[in-house]
Coordinates of C-alpha atoms in Angstrom, one line a residue:
Chain A
M29 CA 8.7 7.7 1.0
Y30 CA 11.6 9.8 -0.1
T31 CA 13.1 12.2 -2.5
Q32 CA 16.7 11.8 -3.6
A33 CA 19.3 14.5 -3.8
L34 CA 20.2 14.1 -7.5
N35 CA 22.5 16.4 -9.3
Q36 CA 20.4 18.6 -11.4
R37 CA 21.2 19.8 -14.9
G38 CA 22.0 23.5 -15.2
E39 CA 19.2 25.7 -16.6
G40 CA 19.5 28.6 -18.9
D41 CA 19.7 31.7 -16.7
E42 CA 16.3 33.3 -16.9
R43 CA 17.3 35.6 -14.1
L44 CA 18.7 37.9 -16.8
L45 CA 15.2 38.2 -18.3
E46 CA 13.4 38.5 -15.1
D47 CA 12.9 41.8 -13.3
A48 CA 15.9 42.3 -11.1
A49 CA 13.7 44.2 -8.6
A50 CA 11.2 41.4 -8.5
L51 CA 14.0 38.9 -7.9
E52 CA 15.3 41.0 -5.1
R53 CA 11.8 41.3 -3.4
F54 CA 11.5 37.5 -3.8
Q55 CA 14.8 36.8 -2.2
A56 CA 14.0 39.2 0.6
R57 CA 10.8 37.3 1.4
I58 CA 12.7 34.1 1.4
D59 CA 15.4 35.6 3.7
A60 CA 12.6 36.8 6.0
E61 CA 11.4 33.1 6.2
E62 CA 8.1 34.0 4.5
R63 CA 6.3 31.2 2.7
I64 CA 5.9 31.5 -1.0
E65 CA 2.3 30.5 -2.1
P66 CA 1.1 29.3 -5.5
N67 CA -0.2 32.7 -6.7
D68 CA 2.9 34.6 -5.7
W69 CA 5.4 35.7 -8.2
M70 CA 8.4 33.4 -8.3
P71 CA 11.4 33.0 -10.6
A72 CA 11.0 30.5 -13.4
Q73 CA 13.9 28.4 -12.1
Y74 CA 12.4 28.3 -8.6
R75 CA 9.2 26.9 -10.1
R76 CA 11.1 24.4 -12.2
T77 CA 13.3 23.2 -9.5
L78 CA 10.4 22.7 -7.1
T79 CA 8.2 21.0 -9.7
R80 CA 11.1 18.6 -10.4
Q81 CA 11.8 17.9 -6.7
I82 CA 8.2 17.5 -5.6
S83 CA 7.3 15.3 -8.5
Q84 CA 10.4 13.2 -8.1
H85 CA 9.4 12.8 -4.5
A86 CA 5.9 11.8 -5.5
H87 CA 7.2 9.3 -8.1
S88 CA 9.4 7.9 -5.4
E89 CA 6.4 7.3 -3.1
I90 CA 4.5 5.6 -5.9
I91 CA 7.4 3.4 -7.1
G92 CA 8.4 2.8 -3.5
M93 CA 5.1 0.9 -3.0
Q94 CA 6.5 -2.0 -5.1
P95 CA 9.4 -3.3 -3.1
E96 CA 7.3 -3.5 0.0
G97 CA 4.2 -4.6 -1.9
N98 CA 6.4 -7.6 -2.7
W99 CA 5.8 -8.9 0.9
I100 CA 2.1 -8.0 1.6
T101 CA 0.9 -11.4 0.6
R102 CA 3.7 -13.1 2.5
A103 CA 3.8 -11.1 5.8
P104 CA 4.4 -13.6 8.6
S105 CA 1.5 -12.5 10.8
L106 CA -1.9 -10.9 10.3
R107 CA -0.8 -7.9 12.4
R108 CA 2.3 -7.4 10.2
K109 CA 0.2 -7.9 7.1
A110 CA -2.2 -5.2 8.1
A111 CA 0.6 -2.8 9.2
L112 CA 2.5 -3.3 5.9
L113 CA -0.6 -2.8 3.9
A114 CA -1.5 0.4 5.8
K115 CA 2.1 1.6 5.4
I116 CA 2.0 1.2 1.6
Q117 CA -1.4 2.9 1.6
D118 CA 0.2 5.8 3.4
E119 CA 2.9 6.0 0.7
C120 CA 0.2 6.1 -2.0
G121 CA -1.4 8.9 0.0
H122 CA 1.9 10.8 0.1
G123 CA 2.2 10.4 -3.6
L124 CA -1.3 11.8 -4.1
Y125 CA -0.8 15.0 -2.0
L126 CA 2.7 15.5 -3.4
Y127 CA 1.3 15.4 -6.9
A128 CA -1.3 17.9 -5.7
A129 CA 1.4 20.1 -4.3
A130 CA 3.3 19.9 -7.6
E131 CA 0.1 20.8 -9.5
T132 CA 0.0 24.1 -7.6
L133 CA 3.1 25.0 -9.6
G134 CA 1.2 24.5 -12.9
T135 CA 1.9 21.0 -14.1
S136 CA -0.9 18.4 -14.0
R137 CA -0.7 15.0 -12.4
E138 CA -1.2 13.4 -15.8
E139 CA 1.7 15.2 -17.3
L140 CA 3.9 14.4 -14.3
L141 CA 2.9 10.7 -14.5
D142 CA 3.6 10.8 -18.2
Q143 CA 7.2 12.0 -17.4
L144 CA 7.6 9.1 -15.0
H145 CA 6.3 6.5 -17.5
S146 CA 8.4 7.8 -20.3
G147 CA 11.5 7.7 -18.2
R148 CA 12.1 11.4 -18.3
A149 CA 11.5 11.8 -14.6
K150 CA 13.6 10.1 -11.9
Y151 CA 12.6 8.5 -8.6
S152 CA 14.7 7.5 -5.7
S153 CA 17.3 4.8 -6.7
I154 CA 16.9 3.0 -3.4
F155 CA 13.8 1.3 -4.9
N156 CA 15.8 -0.4 -7.6
Y157 CA 17.1 -2.8 -5.1
P158 CA 15.2 -6.1 -4.5
T159 CA 13.4 -7.0 -1.3
L160 CA 14.6 -10.6 -0.7
T161 CA 13.3 -11.6 2.7
W162 CA 10.8 -10.5 5.4
A163 CA 13.7 -8.7 7.2
D164 CA 13.9 -6.3 4.3
M165 CA 10.5 -4.9 5.5
G166 CA 12.1 -4.1 8.8
T167 CA 15.2 -2.7 7.3
I168 CA 13.4 -0.5 4.8
G169 CA 11.2 1.0 7.5
W170 CA 14.2 1.5 9.9
L171 CA 16.8 2.7 7.4
V172 CA 15.1 3.9 4.2
D173 CA 12.3 5.7 6.1
G174 CA 14.9 6.8 8.7
A175 CA 17.0 8.4 5.9
A176 CA 13.8 9.9 4.4
I177 CA 13.0 11.6 7.7
M178 CA 16.4 13.1 7.9
N179 CA 15.9 14.6 4.5
Q180 CA 12.3 15.6 5.0
I181 CA 12.3 17.2 8.4
P182 CA 14.1 20.3 7.1
L183 CA 11.6 20.3 4.1
C184 CA 8.8 21.1 6.6
R185 CA 10.4 24.6 6.6
C186 CA 10.8 24.7 2.9
S187 CA 10.1 28.2 1.4
Y188 CA 7.3 26.8 -0.8
G189 CA 4.2 26.7 1.4
P190 CA 2.3 23.8 -0.2
Y191 CA 5.4 21.6 -0.1
A192 CA 6.3 22.5 3.4
R193 CA 2.7 21.8 4.6
A194 CA 2.6 18.4 2.8
M195 CA 5.9 17.5 4.4
I196 CA 4.6 18.1 7.9
R197 CA 2.0 15.4 7.4
V198 CA 4.4 13.1 5.5
C199 CA 7.0 13.3 8.2
K200 CA 4.5 12.3 10.9
E201 CA 3.6 9.2 9.0
E202 CA 7.2 8.4 8.1
S203 CA 8.3 8.5 11.7
F204 CA 5.6 6.0 12.5
H205 CA 6.8 3.8 9.6
Q206 CA 10.3 4.1 10.9
R207 CA 9.3 2.9 14.3
Q208 CA 7.3 0.1 12.8
G209 CA 10.3 -1.0 10.8
Y210 CA 12.6 -0.9 13.8
E211 CA 10.1 -2.9 15.7
I212 CA 10.2 -5.6 13.0
M213 CA 14.0 -5.6 13.4
L214 CA 13.7 -5.9 17.2
A215 CA 11.4 -8.9 16.9
L216 CA 13.9 -10.6 14.5
S217 CA 16.9 -9.7 16.6
R218 CA 15.2 -11.2 19.7
G219 CA 14.1 -14.3 17.7
N220 CA 15.9 -17.5 16.8
D221 CA 19.2 -17.8 14.9
E222 CA 17.6 -17.9 11.5
Q223 CA 15.7 -14.7 12.2
K224 CA 18.9 -13.0 13.5
A225 CA 20.8 -14.1 10.4
M226 CA 17.9 -12.8 8.3
A227 CA 18.1 -9.4 10.0
Q228 CA 21.9 -9.1 9.6
D229 CA 21.7 -10.1 6.0
A230 CA 19.2 -7.4 5.3
L231 CA 21.3 -4.8 7.1
N232 CA 24.3 -5.9 5.0
R233 CA 22.5 -5.4 1.8
W234 CA 20.7 -2.1 2.6
W235 CA 23.3 -0.2 4.6
W236 CA 25.4 1.2 1.8
P237 CA 22.5 2.0 -0.6
C238 CA 20.8 3.8 2.3
L239 CA 23.9 6.0 2.9
M240 CA 23.8 6.9 -0.8
M241 CA 20.2 8.0 -0.6
F242 CA 21.5 11.4 0.6
G243 CA 23.1 12.0 -2.8
P244 CA 26.6 12.7 -4.0
P245 CA 29.2 14.1 -1.6
D246 CA 29.2 17.9 -1.2
T247 CA 32.5 18.1 -3.1
A248 CA 30.7 16.7 -6.2
S249 CA 27.2 18.2 -5.7
Q250 CA 26.7 20.9 -8.3
H251 CA 23.3 22.4 -7.7
S252 CA 22.8 22.9 -4.0
D253 CA 23.6 26.6 -4.2
A254 CA 20.3 27.9 -5.6
S255 CA 18.3 25.4 -3.5
M256 CA 20.1 26.6 -0.4
R257 CA 19.6 30.3 -1.3
W258 CA 15.9 29.7 -1.9
K259 CA 15.6 27.7 1.3
I260 CA 14.3 24.6 -0.5
K261 CA 17.3 22.8 0.9
R262 CA 18.8 23.7 4.3
F263 CA 21.5 21.1 4.9
S264 CA 24.1 19.6 2.6
N265 CA 24.1 16.0 1.5
D266 CA 27.0 15.2 3.7
E267 CA 25.5 16.9 6.7
L268 CA 22.3 14.9 6.5
R269 CA 24.3 11.7 5.8
Q270 CA 26.3 12.3 9.0
K271 CA 23.2 13.0 11.1
F272 CA 21.7 9.7 9.8
I273 CA 24.8 7.6 10.6
D274 CA 25.1 9.1 14.1
A275 CA 21.4 8.3 14.8
T276 CA 21.5 4.9 13.3
V277 CA 24.7 3.2 14.5
P278 CA 23.6 3.1 18.2
Q279 CA 20.2 1.7 17.0
A280 CA 22.1 -1.1 15.2
H281 CA 24.1 -1.8 18.3
F282 CA 21.0 -2.0 20.4
L283 CA 19.7 -4.7 18.0
G284 CA 22.9 -6.6 18.3
L285 CA 23.6 -6.2 14.6
T286 CA 26.9 -5.3 13.0
I287 CA 27.2 -2.4 10.5
P288 CA 28.9 -3.8 7.5
D289 CA 31.7 -1.3 7.5
P290 CA 35.0 -2.4 8.8
E291 CA 36.2 1.2 8.8
L292 CA 33.4 2.6 11.0
R293 CA 34.7 4.4 14.0
C294 CA 33.6 7.0 16.4
V295 CA 35.6 10.3 16.4
D296 CA 34.5 13.1 18.7
G297 CA 31.0 11.8 19.0
H298 CA 30.5 11.3 15.2
W299 CA 30.6 8.0 13.4
Q300 CA 33.0 8.0 10.5
H301 CA 32.3 5.7 7.6
G302 CA 34.4 3.9 5.0
P303 CA 34.3 4.9 1.3
L304 CA 30.9 4.8 -0.6
D305 CA 30.7 3.1 -3.9
W306 CA 29.7 6.0 -6.1
D307 CA 30.2 4.0 -9.2
E308 CA 27.4 1.7 -8.1
F309 CA 25.2 4.8 -7.3
A310 CA 25.8 6.1 -10.8
R311 CA 25.1 2.7 -12.4
V312 CA 21.8 2.3 -10.6
I313 CA 20.7 5.9 -11.5
A314 CA 21.7 5.1 -15.1
G315 CA 19.1 2.3 -15.1
H316 CA 21.3 -0.7 -14.3
G317 CA 20.1 -1.5 -10.8
Q318 CA 18.6 -5.0 -10.4
C319 CA 15.0 -3.7 -10.4
N320 CA 14.9 -0.6 -12.6
R321 CA 13.3 -2.3 -15.5
D322 CA 10.9 -4.3 -13.3
R323 CA 9.7 -1.3 -11.3
M324 CA 9.0 0.7 -14.5
A325 CA 7.4 -2.3 -16.2
V326 CA 5.0 -2.8 -13.3
R327 CA 4.1 1.0 -13.2
R328 CA 3.6 1.2 -16.9
R329 CA 1.5 -2.0 -16.9
A330 CA -0.7 -0.8 -14.0
H331 CA -1.3 2.4 -16.0
A332 CA -1.9 0.7 -19.3
E333 CA -4.2 -1.9 -17.8
G334 CA -6.1 0.7 -15.9
E335 CA -6.8 2.8 -19.0
W336 CA -10.1 1.1 -19.9
V337 CA -11.3 1.7 -16.3
R338 CA -10.4 5.3 -16.4
E339 CA -12.1 5.7 -19.8
A340 CA -15.2 4.0 -18.4
A341 CA -15.4 6.4 -15.5
A342 CA -14.9 9.4 -17.7
A343 CA -17.6 8.1 -20.2
F344 CA -20.0 7.5 -17.4
A345 CA -19.4 10.9 -15.9
A346 CA -19.9 12.6 -19.2
K347 CA -23.1 10.7 -19.9
H348 CA -24.6 11.5 -16.6
S349 CA -23.6 15.1 -16.4
A350 CA -25.2 15.5 -19.9
Q351 CA -28.3 13.9 -18.6
L352 CA -28.4 16.1 -15.5
A353 CA -28.0 19.2 -17.7
A354 CA -30.8 18.0 -19.9
E355 CA -33.2 17.5 -17.0
Chain B
M14 CA 2.1 -27.6 14.3
I15 CA -1.1 -28.0 12.4
V16 CA -4.2 -26.5 14.0
E17 CA -7.2 -28.8 14.1
A18 CA -10.8 -27.7 13.4
P19 CA -12.4 -26.4 16.6
A20 CA -14.9 -28.6 18.4
S21 CA -17.2 -25.8 19.4
P22 CA -19.9 -25.0 16.7
L23 CA -19.6 -21.3 17.7
A24 CA -15.9 -21.3 17.2
R25 CA -16.4 -23.0 13.8
Y26 CA -19.0 -20.5 12.9
A27 CA -16.7 -17.5 13.7
L28 CA -13.9 -19.2 11.8
R29 CA -15.9 -19.5 8.6
R30 CA -16.7 -15.8 8.6
A31 CA -13.1 -15.0 9.4
D32 CA -11.9 -17.2 6.5
D33 CA -14.3 -15.3 4.1
A34 CA -12.9 -11.9 5.3
L35 CA -9.2 -13.0 5.3
I36 CA -9.3 -14.6 1.8
L37 CA -11.2 -11.7 0.3
G38 CA -8.9 -9.2 2.0
H39 CA -5.9 -11.0 0.8
R40 CA -7.2 -11.0 -2.7
L41 CA -7.7 -7.3 -2.6
S42 CA -4.2 -6.8 -1.2
E43 CA -2.8 -8.5 -4.3
W44 CA -3.9 -5.3 -6.2
S45 CA -1.2 -3.3 -4.5
A46 CA 0.6 -1.0 -7.0
M47 CA -1.6 -2.3 -9.8
A48 CA -4.8 -0.2 -9.4
P49 CA -6.1 1.8 -12.3
T50 CA -5.8 5.1 -10.4
L51 CA -4.0 6.2 -7.2
E52 CA -7.4 7.0 -5.6
E53 CA -8.5 3.4 -6.3
E54 CA -5.2 2.1 -4.9
M55 CA -6.2 3.8 -1.6
A56 CA -9.8 2.4 -1.8
L57 CA -8.7 -1.2 -2.5
S58 CA -6.2 -1.1 0.4
N59 CA -8.9 0.4 2.6
M60 CA -11.3 -2.5 1.9
A61 CA -8.5 -5.0 2.3
L62 CA -7.5 -3.6 5.7
D63 CA -11.2 -3.6 6.9
L64 CA -11.6 -7.3 5.9
I65 CA -8.2 -8.4 7.4
G66 CA -9.2 -6.5 10.6
Q67 CA -12.6 -8.3 10.7
S68 CA -10.8 -11.7 10.2
R69 CA -8.5 -10.9 13.1
A70 CA -11.3 -10.2 15.5
L71 CA -13.2 -13.3 14.4
Y72 CA -10.2 -15.6 14.6
T73 CA -9.3 -14.2 18.0
Y74 CA -12.9 -14.9 19.2
A75 CA -12.8 -18.4 17.7
G76 CA -9.7 -19.1 19.7
E77 CA -11.2 -17.7 22.9
V78 CA -14.4 -19.8 22.5
E79 CA -12.4 -22.9 21.7
G80 CA -10.2 -22.3 24.8
K81 CA -7.1 -24.1 23.6
G82 CA -4.9 -21.1 23.4
Q83 CA -5.1 -20.8 19.6
S84 CA -4.2 -17.3 18.2
E85 CA -5.4 -15.5 15.1
D86 CA -2.2 -16.5 13.4
D87 CA -2.5 -20.1 14.4
F88 CA -5.8 -20.2 12.5
A89 CA -4.6 -18.2 9.5
Y90 CA -1.2 -19.7 9.1
M91 CA -1.4 -23.2 10.4
R92 CA -4.5 -24.7 8.8
R93 CA -4.5 -26.5 5.5
E94 CA -6.6 -25.9 2.4
R95 CA -9.1 -28.5 3.5
E96 CA -9.6 -26.8 6.9
Y97 CA -10.3 -23.4 5.4
Q98 CA -14.1 -22.9 5.1
N99 CA -14.5 -19.7 3.2
I100 CA -17.0 -19.6 0.3
L101 CA -15.6 -20.1 -3.2
L102 CA -16.6 -16.6 -4.3
V103 CA -13.9 -14.9 -2.2
E104 CA -11.1 -17.1 -3.4
R105 CA -11.8 -16.4 -7.1
P106 CA -8.7 -14.9 -8.7
N107 CA -8.8 -11.1 -9.1
G108 CA -9.1 -11.2 -12.9
D109 CA -9.5 -7.7 -14.2
F110 CA -10.9 -4.7 -12.4
A111 CA -14.4 -5.6 -13.4
Q112 CA -14.2 -9.1 -11.9
T113 CA -12.6 -7.7 -8.7
M114 CA -15.3 -5.1 -8.3
L115 CA -18.2 -7.4 -9.1
R116 CA -16.9 -10.0 -6.6
Q117 CA -16.7 -7.2 -4.0
F118 CA -20.2 -6.1 -4.8
F119 CA -21.7 -9.5 -4.6
F120 CA -20.0 -10.1 -1.3
A121 CA -20.8 -6.7 0.2
A122 CA -24.4 -6.8 -0.9
F123 CA -24.7 -9.9 1.3
A124 CA -22.3 -8.9 4.1
Y125 CA -24.0 -5.5 4.7
P126 CA -27.4 -6.8 5.7
Y127 CA -25.7 -9.8 7.3
W128 CA -23.7 -7.7 9.8
L129 CA -26.6 -5.3 10.3
A130 CA -28.7 -8.3 11.4
M131 CA -25.8 -9.7 13.4
M132 CA -25.7 -6.6 15.5
R133 CA -28.7 -8.2 17.3
S134 CA -26.9 -11.5 17.9
T135 CA -27.4 -12.9 21.3
D136 CA -23.7 -13.4 21.4
A137 CA -22.3 -10.1 22.7
T138 CA -18.9 -10.4 21.0
L139 CA -20.3 -11.2 17.6
A140 CA -22.7 -8.3 18.0
A141 CA -19.8 -6.0 18.7
I142 CA -17.8 -7.3 15.7
A143 CA -21.0 -6.8 13.7
A144 CA -21.3 -3.2 14.8
K145 CA -17.8 -2.4 13.5
S146 CA -18.1 -4.5 10.4
E147 CA -21.4 -3.1 9.3
K148 CA -20.0 0.4 9.0
E149 CA -17.0 -0.8 7.0
I150 CA -19.0 -3.0 4.7
A151 CA -21.5 -0.2 4.0
Y152 CA -18.6 1.7 2.4
H153 CA -17.5 -1.4 0.4
L154 CA -21.1 -1.8 -0.9
R155 CA -21.3 1.9 -1.9
H156 CA -17.9 1.9 -3.5
S157 CA -18.3 -1.4 -5.4
S158 CA -21.9 -0.4 -6.5
E159 CA -20.6 2.8 -8.0
W160 CA -18.0 1.0 -10.0
V161 CA -20.5 -1.6 -11.2
L162 CA -22.6 1.3 -12.5
R163 CA -19.6 3.1 -14.1
L164 CA -18.3 -0.1 -15.8
G165 CA -21.7 -1.3 -16.9
D166 CA -22.8 2.1 -18.2
G167 CA -19.4 3.4 -19.2
T168 CA -17.8 2.3 -22.5
A169 CA -18.5 -0.7 -24.8
E170 CA -15.3 -2.3 -23.5
S171 CA -16.1 -1.9 -19.8
H172 CA -19.6 -3.1 -20.4
R173 CA -18.3 -6.2 -22.1
R174 CA -15.8 -6.9 -19.3
L175 CA -18.5 -6.5 -16.7
A176 CA -20.8 -8.8 -18.5
E177 CA -18.0 -11.4 -18.7
A178 CA -17.4 -11.0 -15.0
L179 CA -21.1 -11.5 -14.3
E180 CA -21.1 -14.7 -16.2
E181 CA -18.0 -15.9 -14.5
L182 CA -19.0 -15.0 -10.9
W183 CA -22.7 -15.6 -10.8
P184 CA -22.4 -19.3 -10.1
Y185 CA -20.5 -18.5 -6.9
T186 CA -23.2 -16.4 -5.4
G187 CA -25.5 -19.2 -4.2
E188 CA -23.0 -20.2 -1.5
L189 CA -23.4 -16.9 0.3
F190 CA -26.7 -18.4 1.6
A191 CA -25.3 -21.9 2.6
V192 CA -26.1 -23.1 6.1
L193 CA -24.1 -26.0 7.6
P194 CA -25.7 -28.6 9.8
D195 CA -23.8 -27.4 12.9
E196 CA -25.2 -23.8 12.4
T197 CA -28.9 -24.5 12.7
A198 CA -28.7 -24.6 16.5
L199 CA -26.8 -21.3 16.5
I200 CA -29.5 -19.7 14.3
A201 CA -32.3 -21.1 16.6
A202 CA -30.5 -19.5 19.6
G203 CA -30.3 -16.1 17.9
V204 CA -26.5 -16.3 17.9
A205 CA -26.3 -16.5 14.1
V206 CA -28.5 -15.1 11.4
D207 CA -30.4 -17.4 9.0
P208 CA -28.9 -16.2 5.6
D209 CA -32.1 -17.2 3.9
T210 CA -33.8 -14.2 5.5
L211 CA -31.3 -12.0 3.7
R212 CA -31.8 -13.4 0.3
G213 CA -34.6 -11.0 -0.7
E214 CA -32.6 -7.9 0.2
W215 CA -29.5 -9.3 -1.6
E216 CA -31.4 -10.0 -4.7
A217 CA -33.1 -6.6 -4.7
T218 CA -29.8 -4.8 -4.2
V219 CA -28.1 -6.8 -7.0
R220 CA -31.0 -6.4 -9.4
A221 CA -31.3 -2.7 -8.9
V222 CA -27.6 -2.0 -9.4
L223 CA -27.2 -4.4 -12.4
E224 CA -30.3 -2.8 -14.0
R225 CA -28.9 0.7 -13.6
A226 CA -25.6 -0.7 -15.0
T227 CA -27.6 -1.8 -18.1
L228 CA -27.1 -5.5 -17.3
A229 CA -29.8 -8.1 -16.8
M230 CA -29.8 -10.0 -13.6
P231 CA -29.1 -13.7 -14.3
S232 CA -31.8 -16.1 -13.1
G233 CA -31.1 -19.3 -11.4
G234 CA -28.6 -21.6 -13.1
W235 CA -26.2 -24.1 -11.4
M236 CA -24.6 -22.8 -8.2
Q237 CA -21.2 -24.0 -7.2
Q238 CA -20.7 -25.0 -3.6
G239 CA -18.1 -26.6 -1.4
G240 CA -15.9 -24.0 0.1
R241 CA -17.8 -24.0 3.4
E242 CA -17.0 -27.7 3.7
G243 CA -13.4 -27.3 2.7
R244 CA -13.8 -28.4 -0.9
H245 CA -12.1 -25.5 -2.6
S246 CA -11.1 -24.5 -6.1
E247 CA -7.5 -25.1 -7.1
H248 CA -6.8 -21.4 -6.5
L249 CA -6.9 -21.4 -2.7
G250 CA -3.9 -23.7 -2.3
H251 CA -1.7 -21.2 -4.1
L252 CA -3.0 -18.3 -2.1
L253 CA -2.3 -20.1 1.1
A254 CA 1.1 -21.3 0.0
E255 CA 2.0 -17.6 -0.4
L256 CA 0.2 -16.5 2.7
Q257 CA 1.7 -19.1 5.0
Y258 CA 5.2 -19.5 3.6
V259 CA 7.3 -17.5 6.1
P260 CA 5.9 -19.0 9.4
R261 CA 5.9 -22.5 7.8
M262 CA 9.6 -22.0 6.8
I263 CA 10.7 -21.0 10.3
P264 CA 8.2 -22.7 12.6
G265 CA 7.6 -21.6 16.1
A266 CA 9.2 -18.1 15.6
T267 CA 7.7 -14.9 16.9
W268 CA 7.4 -12.1 14.3

């Protein structure tokens, strides 16, 4: 569903060790908007940054199945149940081809999953908030997927070819999810008083966490420089956040919902927002969101409980390939 | 608003098949985020989506036949446990992956020849639903057979788990072939298929796969029945409590 702009730890500067001429050629290709492909030479830090970003994105898709999965068995109509199930299936598919894209950089899916399960890798913090009512399914589609699209459309032009191509497909599906979420909100906002209250309550809870999905403000963001130079990232966190707010506020008004920000006002065609609670953001990233432990526990349990199944499949395959070879 | 059982035997017939598909689809959907691999996550969702889709077509048709304006959601969300008429097999809890896959296999090994035969139903709508369902169930049968093979002939642990699943689920397979009194006229008219004509193929499929999976086909034994007449296990009530909770909480709302 989404990759989060996290501050990244500084890396030792391998550029000193790498051939200055190769680096220069690499940067020239980037500047000429050429795509970098798996077998091309690339700086070690470029490889590491992308592996981290793509795998974090994949992890987010996989963990992101849980908050919505919480409502599959309770969806209020068969049409909604099927749509939600299909949406979550899409997210799993995104996870799969993002892991495949990350593998082109030389790290296996098993190793990447191991990083997730051991807590070394992050996923988007938005999934550490609980989904409390059916309206959360609408709000997640509308806002969380909406924010994801803002982040991901520029990634379709990312300098790394496999990631850029994966994002083209992901974005198509995300925009369908976003419309689907908005349509749930539309049905609720045209419904009875209880449904309208449910929609407003969900917006109240998800609005601020969604704004923080774009990551820390530009003044506090340390590592955009290299990503910008390498055209992995093309817009700053604040630029993307502003685009999202400008697109979303009129949609909320159309639904008859109130954005839970008393300071929100339109200045020169842009919506200005009140202060974001970056302490909460830091707390949730640090593991203190309401669902951090639950999300990881479910993921680890699924992996652990599936082990005997994976072993059986491997044993069966080994047995039968040995038989085929003997025949 | 509680929806009463339809008066029309054809509507009731469609409803029973819809209930099988919905309850099994719902059970598969409970696996979300818990599958042993990401590929299997996709496969379980696929099968769940197929089955929920089949239930929607069948519920809608039951409503049309009955002619009282009942929608797919009225049937799914506004009937009580006793009015659901799915077979007991599909409401069995998921258990471990071996139980889920063996349940799927037992059901698909019946549903595949069933829908294939139903393509020749004299009822054009059922025949059309059959044409779509047959393609979907063919995949379910292939997928679940492959897992039964891998689990049976995989490791000692997977073999043990599959053997346990076989013991657990076997008594629920007899009801696949149940015929209710109001269905005999539909069978005579070529609207419905006599499930007894499918028994030989079901047994052959199950025997062949179990044998290749190094498990013996159980013979006979007591068969549980009752789902088709609304006498369910205790498990269905909990499933429906979850499934129906939102529309029951805010009745009459549009979602």
